[in-house]
Amino acid sequence: MHLLLVEDDHLVAEGLCRSLRQQGYSVEHSSTVQSAMQWLQSEEIELVVLDLGLPDGDGIDILKHIKKHRKNIPVVILTARGSIDDKVMGLDLGADDYLAKPFDPAELFARLRVASRRLTQAQTSTLKVGNVEMDTAAFTVSFKGEPVNLPRKEFMLLKALLENQGRVQSKQQLESKLYEWGEEVGSNTIEVHIHHLRKKFPKEFIKTLRGIGYVVGKR
């Protein structure tokens, strides 16, 4: 899951980014309201951990923006503002959870798992483009009703493409969803996975836009 961490304390942010990646999240970091708003223009962001006291404004403005324009993104507030009034306001404005600093990372991770499950349960587990169908809950793929066995990386790559049908995904975008931060990735790794997928589905199913990326479905 692609997570945006909005936190202006760089030591806290550095530690959290490292720990979140170890938990399996793909993490982007923002330290200001302005840069957070820019990140939220990306459809890749699926979950937000939000500090409120930021150098160029209030994180509450980010929360309001999300709930107006990106309602399906879960938001977990992580802030030094620990009063009951602050918690009530944050939750009333649409935050999925509210955790005051200082905090135990294990508790934050547990709350993020709950928020992620809510998001997953709210979405259909079936992705379908043409004759290719994937059940993300059962981890199964079929073509024309016949099961197709895929290794984990190929499954994840196909999932990223199906979730963004009609939208071109760059090589870098796909790598960020398949590999942990800091994990060494070969220069042609995505191309190799695409090649293997094309052996299992019609060659024209995954289209290549030279110099741009890959796409399935109509554009």
PDB file of N, CA, C and O in Angstrom, residues 5-6 10 15-16 22 46 73 84 97-98 105 118 130 139 178 182 189 205 211:
ATOM      1  N   LEU A   5       3.414   9.972   4.421  1.00  0.00           N
ATOM      2  CA  LEU A   5       3.682  10.405   5.793  1.00  0.00           C
ATOM      3  C   LEU A   5       3.904  11.913   5.782  1.00  0.00           C
ATOM      4  O   LEU A   5       4.825  12.407   5.131  1.00  0.00           O
ATOM      5  N   VAL A   6       3.058  12.638   6.505  1.00  0.00           N
ATOM      6  CA  VAL A   6       3.192  14.092   6.612  1.00  0.00           C
ATOM      7  C   VAL A   6       3.701  14.392   8.016  1.00  0.00           C
ATOM      8  O   VAL A   6       2.958  14.295   8.992  1.00  0.00           O
ATOM      9  N   HIS A  10      12.171  15.845  11.230  1.00  0.00           N
ATOM     10  CA  HIS A  10      12.904  14.978  10.311  1.00  0.00           C
ATOM     11  C   HIS A  10      13.437  13.716  10.981  1.00  0.00           C
ATOM     12  O   HIS A  10      13.529  12.670  10.329  1.00  0.00           O
ATOM     13  N   GLY A  15      12.848   7.849  11.040  1.00  0.00           N
ATOM     14  CA  GLY A  15      12.616   6.574  11.718  1.00  0.00           C
ATOM     15  C   GLY A  15      11.322   5.913  11.281  1.00  0.00           C
ATOM     16  O   GLY A  15      11.280   4.692  11.067  1.00  0.00           O
ATOM     17  N   LEU A  16      10.270   6.721  11.129  1.00  0.00           N
ATOM     18  CA  LEU A  16       8.981   6.169  10.712  1.00  0.00           C
ATOM     19  C   LEU A  16       9.029   5.639   9.282  1.00  0.00           C
ATOM     20  O   LEU A  16       8.475   4.578   8.993  1.00  0.00           O
ATOM     21  N   GLN A  22       9.666  -1.334   6.412  1.00  0.00           N
ATOM     22  CA  GLN A  22       9.879  -2.685   6.930  1.00  0.00           C
ATOM     23  C   GLN A  22       8.560  -3.414   7.142  1.00  0.00           C
ATOM     24  O   GLN A  22       8.504  -4.640   7.090  1.00  0.00           O
ATOM     25  N   GLU A  46      -2.629   5.920  -1.137  1.00  0.00           N
ATOM     26  CA  GLU A  46      -3.774   5.138  -0.668  1.00  0.00           C
ATOM     27  C   GLU A  46      -4.045   5.296   0.824  1.00  0.00           C
ATOM     28  O   GLU A  46      -5.101   4.883   1.310  1.00  0.00           O
ATOM     29  N   ILE A  73      -9.493   7.774   0.863  1.00  0.00           N
ATOM     30  CA  ILE A  73      -8.172   7.602   1.474  1.00  0.00           C
ATOM     31  C   ILE A  73      -8.295   7.638   2.997  1.00  0.00           C
ATOM     32  O   ILE A  73      -8.713   8.653   3.554  1.00  0.00           O
ATOM     33  N   ILE A  84      -8.694  16.063  24.406  1.00  0.00           N
ATOM     34  CA  ILE A  84      -9.947  15.451  23.963  1.00  0.00           C
ATOM     35  C   ILE A  84     -10.603  16.296  22.875  1.00  0.00           C
ATOM     36  O   ILE A  84     -11.109  15.765  21.877  1.00  0.00           O
ATOM     37  N   ASP A  97      -8.559   7.628  12.429  1.00  0.00           N
ATOM     38  CA  ASP A  97      -8.009   7.341  13.758  1.00  0.00           C
ATOM     39  C   ASP A  97      -7.167   8.528  14.195  1.00  0.00           C
ATOM     40  O   ASP A  97      -6.795   9.385  13.382  1.00  0.00           O
ATOM     41  N   TYR A  98      -6.862   8.579  15.483  1.00  0.00           N
ATOM     42  CA  TYR A  98      -6.145   9.719  16.060  1.00  0.00           C
ATOM     43  C   TYR A  98      -5.217   9.183  17.133  1.00  0.00           C
ATOM     44  O   TYR A  98      -5.660   8.545  18.090  1.00  0.00           O
ATOM     45  N   PRO A 105       5.308   2.760  18.216  1.00  0.00           N
ATOM     46  CA  PRO A 105       5.183   2.403  16.804  1.00  0.00           C
ATOM     47  C   PRO A 105       4.305   1.179  16.558  1.00  0.00           C
ATOM     48  O   PRO A 105       3.572   1.135  15.575  1.00  0.00           O
ATOM     49  N   ARG A 118     -10.278  -1.604   6.517  1.00  0.00           N
ATOM     50  CA  ARG A 118     -11.520  -0.899   6.207  1.00  0.00           C
ATOM     51  C   ARG A 118     -11.560  -0.508   4.738  1.00  0.00           C
ATOM     52  O   ARG A 118     -12.585  -0.638   4.076  1.00  0.00           O
ATOM     53  N   GLY A 130     -11.256  -7.131 -19.810  1.00  0.00           N
ATOM     54  CA  GLY A 130     -11.448  -8.113 -20.869  1.00  0.00           C
ATOM     55  C   GLY A 130     -11.717  -9.492 -20.299  1.00  0.00           C
ATOM     56  O   GLY A 130     -12.578  -9.660 -19.423  1.00  0.00           O
ATOM     57  N   PHE A 139      -6.247 -14.170  -4.084  1.00  0.00           N
ATOM     58  CA  PHE A 139      -4.963 -14.249  -4.783  1.00  0.00           C
ATOM     59  C   PHE A 139      -5.031 -15.218  -5.968  1.00  0.00           C
ATOM     60  O   PHE A 139      -4.157 -16.069  -6.149  1.00  0.00           O
ATOM     61  N   LEU A 178       6.411  -3.006  -6.393  1.00  0.00           N
ATOM     62  CA  LEU A 178       6.890  -4.383  -6.329  1.00  0.00           C
ATOM     63  C   LEU A 178       8.051  -4.580  -5.358  1.00  0.00           C
ATOM     64  O   LEU A 178       8.246  -5.679  -4.841  1.00  0.00           O
ATOM     65  N   GLY A 182      15.154   0.697  -1.005  1.00  0.00           N
ATOM     66  CA  GLY A 182      16.517   0.247  -0.749  1.00  0.00           C
ATOM     67  C   GLY A 182      16.820  -1.112  -1.342  1.00  0.00           C
ATOM     68  O   GLY A 182      17.981  -1.521  -1.410  1.00  0.00           O
ATOM     69  N   THR A 189      14.319  -5.361 -14.869  1.00  0.00           N
ATOM     70  CA  THR A 189      13.485  -6.294 -14.105  1.00  0.00           C
ATOM     71  C   THR A 189      12.010  -6.214 -14.509  1.00  0.00           C
ATOM     72  O   THR A 189      11.356  -7.243 -14.703  1.00  0.00           O
ATOM     73  N   PHE A 205      -2.545  -7.595 -24.678  1.00  0.00           N
ATOM     74  CA  PHE A 205      -3.249  -7.257 -23.443  1.00  0.00           C
ATOM     75  C   PHE A 205      -2.497  -6.169 -22.675  1.00  0.00           C
ATOM     76  O   PHE A 205      -3.091  -5.213 -22.176  1.00  0.00           O
ATOM     77  N   GLY A 211       9.128   4.673 -23.874  1.00  0.00           N
ATOM     78  CA  GLY A 211       9.628   5.823 -23.149  1.00  0.00           C
ATOM     79  C   GLY A 211       8.678   6.353 -22.089  1.00  0.00           C
ATOM     80  O   GLY A 211       8.991   7.313 -21.379  1.00  0.00           O
TER      81      GLY A 211
END
